[in-house]
Coordinates of N, CA and C in Angstrom, one line a residue:
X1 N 47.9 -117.0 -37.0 CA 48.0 -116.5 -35.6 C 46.8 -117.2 -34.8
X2 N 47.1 -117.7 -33.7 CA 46.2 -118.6 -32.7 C 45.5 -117.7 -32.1
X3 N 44.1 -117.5 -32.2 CA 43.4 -116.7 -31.2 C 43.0 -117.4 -29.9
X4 N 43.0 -118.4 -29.5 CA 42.8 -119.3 -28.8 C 43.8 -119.5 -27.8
X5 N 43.2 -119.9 -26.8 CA 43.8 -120.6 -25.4 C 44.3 -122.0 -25.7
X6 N 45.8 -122.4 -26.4 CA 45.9 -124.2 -26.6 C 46.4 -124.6 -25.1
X7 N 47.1 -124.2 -23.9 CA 47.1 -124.8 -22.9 C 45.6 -125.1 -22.1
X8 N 45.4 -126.4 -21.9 CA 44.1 -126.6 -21.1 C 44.4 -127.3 -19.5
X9 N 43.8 -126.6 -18.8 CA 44.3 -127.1 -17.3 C 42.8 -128.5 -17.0
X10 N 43.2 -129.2 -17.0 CA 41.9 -130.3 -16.6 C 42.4 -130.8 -14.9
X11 N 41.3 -130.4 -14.0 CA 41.3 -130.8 -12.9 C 41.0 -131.7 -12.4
X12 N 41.8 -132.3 -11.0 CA 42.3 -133.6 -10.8 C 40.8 -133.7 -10.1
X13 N 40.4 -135.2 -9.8 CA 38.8 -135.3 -9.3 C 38.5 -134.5 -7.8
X14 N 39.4 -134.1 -7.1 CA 39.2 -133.6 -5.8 C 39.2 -132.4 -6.2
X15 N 40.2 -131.3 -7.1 CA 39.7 -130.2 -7.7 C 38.6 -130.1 -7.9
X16 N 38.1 -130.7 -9.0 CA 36.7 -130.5 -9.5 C 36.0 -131.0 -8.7
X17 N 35.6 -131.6 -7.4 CA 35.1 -131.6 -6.7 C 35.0 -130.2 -5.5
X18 N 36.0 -129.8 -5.4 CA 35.9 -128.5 -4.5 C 35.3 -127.1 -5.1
X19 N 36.0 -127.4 -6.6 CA 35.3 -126.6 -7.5 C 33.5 -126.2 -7.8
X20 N 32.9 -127.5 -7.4 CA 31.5 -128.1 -7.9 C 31.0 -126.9 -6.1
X21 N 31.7 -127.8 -5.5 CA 31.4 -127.4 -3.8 C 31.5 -126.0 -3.7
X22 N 32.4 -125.4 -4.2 CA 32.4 -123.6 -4.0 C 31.3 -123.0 -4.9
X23 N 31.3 -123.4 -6.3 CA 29.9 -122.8 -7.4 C 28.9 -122.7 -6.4
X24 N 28.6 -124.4 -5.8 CA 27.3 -124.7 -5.1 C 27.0 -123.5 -4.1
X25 N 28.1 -123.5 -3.7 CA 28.2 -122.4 -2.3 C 27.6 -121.3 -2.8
X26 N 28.4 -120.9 -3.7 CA 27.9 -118.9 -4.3 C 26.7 -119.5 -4.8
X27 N 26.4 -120.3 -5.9 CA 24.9 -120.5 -5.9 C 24.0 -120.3 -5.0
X28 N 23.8 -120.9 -3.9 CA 23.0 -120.9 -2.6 C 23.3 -119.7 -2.0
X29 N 24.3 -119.1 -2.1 CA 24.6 -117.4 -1.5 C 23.6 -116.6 -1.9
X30 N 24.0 -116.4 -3.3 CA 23.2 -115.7 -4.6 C 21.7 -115.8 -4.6
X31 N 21.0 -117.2 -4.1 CA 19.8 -117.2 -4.7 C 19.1 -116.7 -3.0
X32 N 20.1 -116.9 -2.0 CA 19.5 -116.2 -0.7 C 19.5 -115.0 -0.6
X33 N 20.3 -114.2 -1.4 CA 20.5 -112.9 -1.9 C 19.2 -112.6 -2.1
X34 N 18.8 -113.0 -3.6 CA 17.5 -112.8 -4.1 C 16.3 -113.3 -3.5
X35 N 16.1 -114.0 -2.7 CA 15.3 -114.3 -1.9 C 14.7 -113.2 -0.8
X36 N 16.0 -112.7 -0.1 CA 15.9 -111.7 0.3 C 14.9 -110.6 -0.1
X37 N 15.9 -110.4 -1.2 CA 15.5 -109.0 -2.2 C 14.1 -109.2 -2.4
X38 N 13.7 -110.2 -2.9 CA 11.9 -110.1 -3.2 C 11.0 -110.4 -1.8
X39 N 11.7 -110.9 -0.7 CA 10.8 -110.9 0.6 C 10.7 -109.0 0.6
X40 N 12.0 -108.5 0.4 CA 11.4 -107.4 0.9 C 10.9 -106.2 0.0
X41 N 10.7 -106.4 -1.0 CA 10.0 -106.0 -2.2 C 8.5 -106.5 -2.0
X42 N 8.1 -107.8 -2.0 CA 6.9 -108.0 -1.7 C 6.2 -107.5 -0.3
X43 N 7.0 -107.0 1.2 CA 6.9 -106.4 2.1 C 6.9 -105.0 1.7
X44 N 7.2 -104.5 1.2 CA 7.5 -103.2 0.9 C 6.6 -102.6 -0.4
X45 N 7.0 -103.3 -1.5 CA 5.8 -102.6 -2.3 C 6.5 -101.6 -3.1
X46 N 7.5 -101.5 -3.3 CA 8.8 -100.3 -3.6 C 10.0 -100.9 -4.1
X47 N 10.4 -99.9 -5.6 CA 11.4 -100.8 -6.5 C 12.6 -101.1 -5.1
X48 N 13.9 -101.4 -5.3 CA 15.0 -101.6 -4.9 C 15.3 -100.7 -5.1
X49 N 15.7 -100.2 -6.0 CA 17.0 -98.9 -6.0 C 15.6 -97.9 -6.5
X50 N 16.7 -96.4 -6.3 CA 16.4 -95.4 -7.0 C 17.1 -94.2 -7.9
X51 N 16.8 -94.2 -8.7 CA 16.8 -93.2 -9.6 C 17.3 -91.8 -9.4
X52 N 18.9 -91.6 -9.6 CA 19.4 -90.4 -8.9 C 18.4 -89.5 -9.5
X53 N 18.3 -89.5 -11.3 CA 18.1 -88.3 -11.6 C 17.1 -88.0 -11.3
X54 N 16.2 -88.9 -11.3 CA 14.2 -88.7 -11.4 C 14.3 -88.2 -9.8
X55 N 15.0 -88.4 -8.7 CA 14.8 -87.8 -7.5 C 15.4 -86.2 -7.9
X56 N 16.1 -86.1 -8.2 CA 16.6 -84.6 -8.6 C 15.1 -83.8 -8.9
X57 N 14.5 -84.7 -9.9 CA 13.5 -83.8 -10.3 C 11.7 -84.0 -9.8
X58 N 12.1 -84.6 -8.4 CA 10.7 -84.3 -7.4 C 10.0 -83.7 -7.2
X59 N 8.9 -82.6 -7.3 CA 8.9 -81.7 -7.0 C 8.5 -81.6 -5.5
X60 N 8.4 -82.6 -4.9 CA 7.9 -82.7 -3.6 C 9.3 -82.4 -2.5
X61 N 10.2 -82.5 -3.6 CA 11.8 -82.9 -2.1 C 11.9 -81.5 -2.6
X62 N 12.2 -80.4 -4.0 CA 12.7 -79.0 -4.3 C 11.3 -78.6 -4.9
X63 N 11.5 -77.3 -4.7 CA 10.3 -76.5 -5.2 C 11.0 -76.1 -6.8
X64 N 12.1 -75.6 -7.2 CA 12.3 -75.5 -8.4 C 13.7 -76.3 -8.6
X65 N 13.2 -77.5 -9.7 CA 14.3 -78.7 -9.6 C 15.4 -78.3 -10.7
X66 N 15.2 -77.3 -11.6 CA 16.0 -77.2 -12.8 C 17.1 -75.7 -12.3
X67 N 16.9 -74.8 -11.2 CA 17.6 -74.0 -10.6 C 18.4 -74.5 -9.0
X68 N 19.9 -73.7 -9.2 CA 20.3 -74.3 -7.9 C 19.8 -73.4 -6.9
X69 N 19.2 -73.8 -5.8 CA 18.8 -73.3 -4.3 C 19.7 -73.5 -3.2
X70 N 19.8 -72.3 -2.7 CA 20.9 -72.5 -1.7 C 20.3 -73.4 -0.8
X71 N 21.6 -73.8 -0.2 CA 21.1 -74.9 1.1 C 20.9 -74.7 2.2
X72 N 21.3 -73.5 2.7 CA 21.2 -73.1 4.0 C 19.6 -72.4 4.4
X73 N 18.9 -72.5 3.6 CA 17.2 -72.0 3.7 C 16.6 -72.6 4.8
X74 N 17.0 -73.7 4.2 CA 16.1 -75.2 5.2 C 16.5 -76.5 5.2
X75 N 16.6 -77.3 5.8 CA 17.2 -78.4 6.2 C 16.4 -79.4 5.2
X76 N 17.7 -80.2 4.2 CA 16.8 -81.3 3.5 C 17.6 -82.6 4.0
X77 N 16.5 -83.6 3.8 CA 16.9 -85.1 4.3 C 17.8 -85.8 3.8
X78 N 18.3 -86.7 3.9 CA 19.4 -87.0 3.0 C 19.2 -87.5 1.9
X79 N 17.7 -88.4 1.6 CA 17.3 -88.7 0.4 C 17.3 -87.7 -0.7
X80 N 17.5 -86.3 -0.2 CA 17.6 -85.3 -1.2 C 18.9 -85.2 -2.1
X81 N 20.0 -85.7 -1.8 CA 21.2 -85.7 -1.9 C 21.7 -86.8 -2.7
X82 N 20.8 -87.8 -2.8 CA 20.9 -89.3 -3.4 C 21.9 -89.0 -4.8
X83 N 22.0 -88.3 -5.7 CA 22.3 -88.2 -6.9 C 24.0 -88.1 -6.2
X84 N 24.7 -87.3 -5.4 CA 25.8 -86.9 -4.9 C 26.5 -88.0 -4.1
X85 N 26.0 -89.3 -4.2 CA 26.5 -90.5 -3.2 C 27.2 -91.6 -3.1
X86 N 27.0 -91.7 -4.9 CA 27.3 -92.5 -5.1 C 27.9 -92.8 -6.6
X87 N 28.7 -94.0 -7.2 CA 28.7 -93.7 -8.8 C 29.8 -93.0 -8.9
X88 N 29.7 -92.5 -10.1 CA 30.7 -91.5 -11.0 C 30.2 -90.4 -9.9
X89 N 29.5 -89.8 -9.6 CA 29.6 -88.4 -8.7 C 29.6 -88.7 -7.5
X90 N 30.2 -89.8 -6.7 CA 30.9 -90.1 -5.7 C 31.8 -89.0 -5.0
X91 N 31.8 -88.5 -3.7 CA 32.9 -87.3 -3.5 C 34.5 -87.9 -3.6
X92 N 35.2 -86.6 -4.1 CA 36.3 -87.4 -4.5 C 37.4 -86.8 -3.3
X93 N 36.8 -86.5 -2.3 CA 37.7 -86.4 -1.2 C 37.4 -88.1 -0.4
X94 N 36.5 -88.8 -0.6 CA 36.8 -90.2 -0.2 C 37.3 -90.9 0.1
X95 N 38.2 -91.2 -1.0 CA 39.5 -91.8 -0.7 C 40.7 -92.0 0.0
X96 N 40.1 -90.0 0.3 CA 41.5 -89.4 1.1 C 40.9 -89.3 2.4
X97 N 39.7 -89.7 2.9 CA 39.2 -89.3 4.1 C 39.4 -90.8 4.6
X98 N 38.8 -92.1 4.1 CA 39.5 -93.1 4.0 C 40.8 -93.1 4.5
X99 N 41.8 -92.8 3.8 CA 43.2 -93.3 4.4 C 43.4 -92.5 5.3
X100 N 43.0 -91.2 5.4 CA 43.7 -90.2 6.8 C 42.8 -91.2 7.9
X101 N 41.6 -91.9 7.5 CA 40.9 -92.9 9.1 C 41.7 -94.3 9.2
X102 N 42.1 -94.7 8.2 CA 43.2 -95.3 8.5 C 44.9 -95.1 9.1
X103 N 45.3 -94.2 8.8 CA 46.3 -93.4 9.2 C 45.7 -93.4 11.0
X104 N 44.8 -92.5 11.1 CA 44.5 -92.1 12.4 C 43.9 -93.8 13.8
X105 N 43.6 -94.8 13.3 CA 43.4 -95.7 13.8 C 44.8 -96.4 13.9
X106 N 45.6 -96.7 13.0 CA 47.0 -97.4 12.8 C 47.6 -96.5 13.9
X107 N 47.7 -95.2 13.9 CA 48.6 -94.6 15.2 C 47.8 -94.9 16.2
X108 N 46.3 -94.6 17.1 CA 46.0 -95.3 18.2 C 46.7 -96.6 18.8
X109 N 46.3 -97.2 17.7 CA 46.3 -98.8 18.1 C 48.0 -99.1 18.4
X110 N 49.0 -98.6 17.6 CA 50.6 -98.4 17.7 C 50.9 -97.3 18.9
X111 N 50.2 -97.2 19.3 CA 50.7 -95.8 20.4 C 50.0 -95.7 22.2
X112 N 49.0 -96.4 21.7 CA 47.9 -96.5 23.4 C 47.5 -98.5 23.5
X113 N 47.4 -98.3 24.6 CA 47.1 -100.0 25.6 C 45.6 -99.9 25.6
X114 N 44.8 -100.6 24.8 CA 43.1 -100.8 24.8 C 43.4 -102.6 25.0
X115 N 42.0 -102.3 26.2 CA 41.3 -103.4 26.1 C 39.8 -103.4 25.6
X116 N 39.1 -105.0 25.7 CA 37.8 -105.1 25.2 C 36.8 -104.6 26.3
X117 N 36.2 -103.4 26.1 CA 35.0 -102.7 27.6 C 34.4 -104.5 28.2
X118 N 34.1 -105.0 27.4 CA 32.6 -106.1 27.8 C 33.8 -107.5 27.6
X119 N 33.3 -108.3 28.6 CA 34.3 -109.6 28.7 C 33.5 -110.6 27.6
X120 N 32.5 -110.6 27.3 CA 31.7 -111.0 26.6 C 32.4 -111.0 25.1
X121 N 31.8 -112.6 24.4 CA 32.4 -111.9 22.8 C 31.4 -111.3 22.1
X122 N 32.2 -110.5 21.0 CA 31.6 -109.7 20.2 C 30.1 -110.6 19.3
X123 N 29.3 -110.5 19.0 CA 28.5 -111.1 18.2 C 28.4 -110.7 16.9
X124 N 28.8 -111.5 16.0 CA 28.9 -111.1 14.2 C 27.7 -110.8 13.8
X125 N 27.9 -109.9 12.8 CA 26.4 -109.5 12.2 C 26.5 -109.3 10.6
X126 N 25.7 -110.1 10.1 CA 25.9 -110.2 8.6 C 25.5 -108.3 8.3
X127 N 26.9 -108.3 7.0 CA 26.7 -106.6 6.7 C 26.8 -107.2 4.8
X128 N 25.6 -107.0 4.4 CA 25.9 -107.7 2.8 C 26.7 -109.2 3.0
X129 N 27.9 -109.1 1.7 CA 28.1 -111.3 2.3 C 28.7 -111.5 3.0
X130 N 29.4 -110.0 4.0 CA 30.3 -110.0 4.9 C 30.3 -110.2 6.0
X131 N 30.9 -110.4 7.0 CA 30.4 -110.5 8.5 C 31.3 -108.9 9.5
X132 N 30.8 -108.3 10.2 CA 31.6 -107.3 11.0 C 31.1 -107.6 12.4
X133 N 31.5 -107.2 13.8 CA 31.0 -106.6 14.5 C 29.3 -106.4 14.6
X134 N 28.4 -107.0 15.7 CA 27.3 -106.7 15.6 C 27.1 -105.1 15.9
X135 N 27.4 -104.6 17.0 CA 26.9 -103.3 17.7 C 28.3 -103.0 17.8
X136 N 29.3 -102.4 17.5 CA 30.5 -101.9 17.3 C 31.9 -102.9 18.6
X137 N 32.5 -102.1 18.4 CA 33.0 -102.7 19.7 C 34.2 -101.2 20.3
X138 N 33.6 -101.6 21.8 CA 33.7 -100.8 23.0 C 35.1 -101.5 23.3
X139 N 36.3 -99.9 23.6 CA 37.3 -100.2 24.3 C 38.1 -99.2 25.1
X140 N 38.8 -99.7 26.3 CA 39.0 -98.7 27.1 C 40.5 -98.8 27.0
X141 N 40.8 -97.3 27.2 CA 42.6 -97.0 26.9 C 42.9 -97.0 28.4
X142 N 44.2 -98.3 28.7 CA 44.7 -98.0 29.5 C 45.9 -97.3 29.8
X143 N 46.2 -96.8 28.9 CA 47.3 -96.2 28.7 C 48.1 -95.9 27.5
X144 N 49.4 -95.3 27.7 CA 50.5 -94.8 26.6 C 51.0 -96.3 26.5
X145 N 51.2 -96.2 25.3 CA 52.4 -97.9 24.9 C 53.6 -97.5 25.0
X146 N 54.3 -98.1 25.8 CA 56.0 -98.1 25.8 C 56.9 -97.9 24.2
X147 N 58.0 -97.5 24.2 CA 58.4 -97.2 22.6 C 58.5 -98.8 22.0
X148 N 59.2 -100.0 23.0 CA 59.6 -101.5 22.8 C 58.6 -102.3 23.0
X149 N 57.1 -101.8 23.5 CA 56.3 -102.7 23.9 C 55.6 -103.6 22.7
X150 N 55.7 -104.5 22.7 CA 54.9 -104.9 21.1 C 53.1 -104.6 20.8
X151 N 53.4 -104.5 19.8 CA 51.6 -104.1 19.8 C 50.5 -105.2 20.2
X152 N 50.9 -106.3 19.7 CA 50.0 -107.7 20.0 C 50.5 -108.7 20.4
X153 N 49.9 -108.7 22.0 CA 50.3 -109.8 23.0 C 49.3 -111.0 23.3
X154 N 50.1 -112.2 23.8 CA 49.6 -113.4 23.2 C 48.3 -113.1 24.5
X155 N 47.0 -114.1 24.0 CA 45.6 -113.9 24.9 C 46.3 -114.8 26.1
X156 N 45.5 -114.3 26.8 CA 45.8 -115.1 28.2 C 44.9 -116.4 28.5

């Protein structure tokens, strides 16, 4: 029995050239990544991440970290909460809050006439390696959409 891969794909020189070109790319992504990461570590002075459980057991954020305390005593910050945010104990209504804001955006956008508030374009703003919206974007409803009207009409 062959444990092995015997088909081998060898790429034509302009593959392996685009190939070389995209590595290069994520390389230089990645080490701007970490460049980052230690500008602001050396500014800061403070690991990166934190430590769900060792926050659980502050005694500066709970007075007693090994009993549950109700929460309605006093108002804690959200860094108190770090352990519940993320990870395997991620809330598991998420997903479904997620789709009902999708659900609920897909019927606006299928059912009412928006335009852009500001004539101006939007300005991108790096969010991690992604790009979104700098300062959100502003839009004003002109109206109910017709049942035949199409949803996306060519720009003028």
């Amino acid at each position: 029995m062959r444990t092995s891969y015997q088909y081998r794909l060898k790429p034509t020189k302009e593959q392996a050239e685009k190939i070389d070109k995209t590595l290069d790319m994520l390389r230089h992504q990645h080490n701007y990544q970490l460049a980052q990461r230690f500008h602001w570590y050396e500014q800061n002075r403070s690991p990166i991440d934190r430590c769900s459980i060792l926050v659980c057991y502050l005694p500066e954020l709970k007075d007693k970290p090994n009993r549950f305390s109700h929460f309605l005593e006093r108002q804690f910050s959200p860094t108190e909460f770090v352990p519940f945010g993320g990870g395997n104990r991620r809330c598991i209504g998420m997903a479904f809050a997620l789709f009902e804001m999708k659900l609920v955006l897909a019927n606006v956008l299928s059912n009412w006439n928006m335009e852009l508030a500001d004539t101006q374009p939007v300005q991108p703003a790096r969010k991690g390696a992604l790009l979104g919206p700098g300062g959100g974007v502003k839009m004003i409803v002109k109206g109910k959409r017709e049942k035949n009207q199409p949803v996306l009409e060519k720009a003028r």
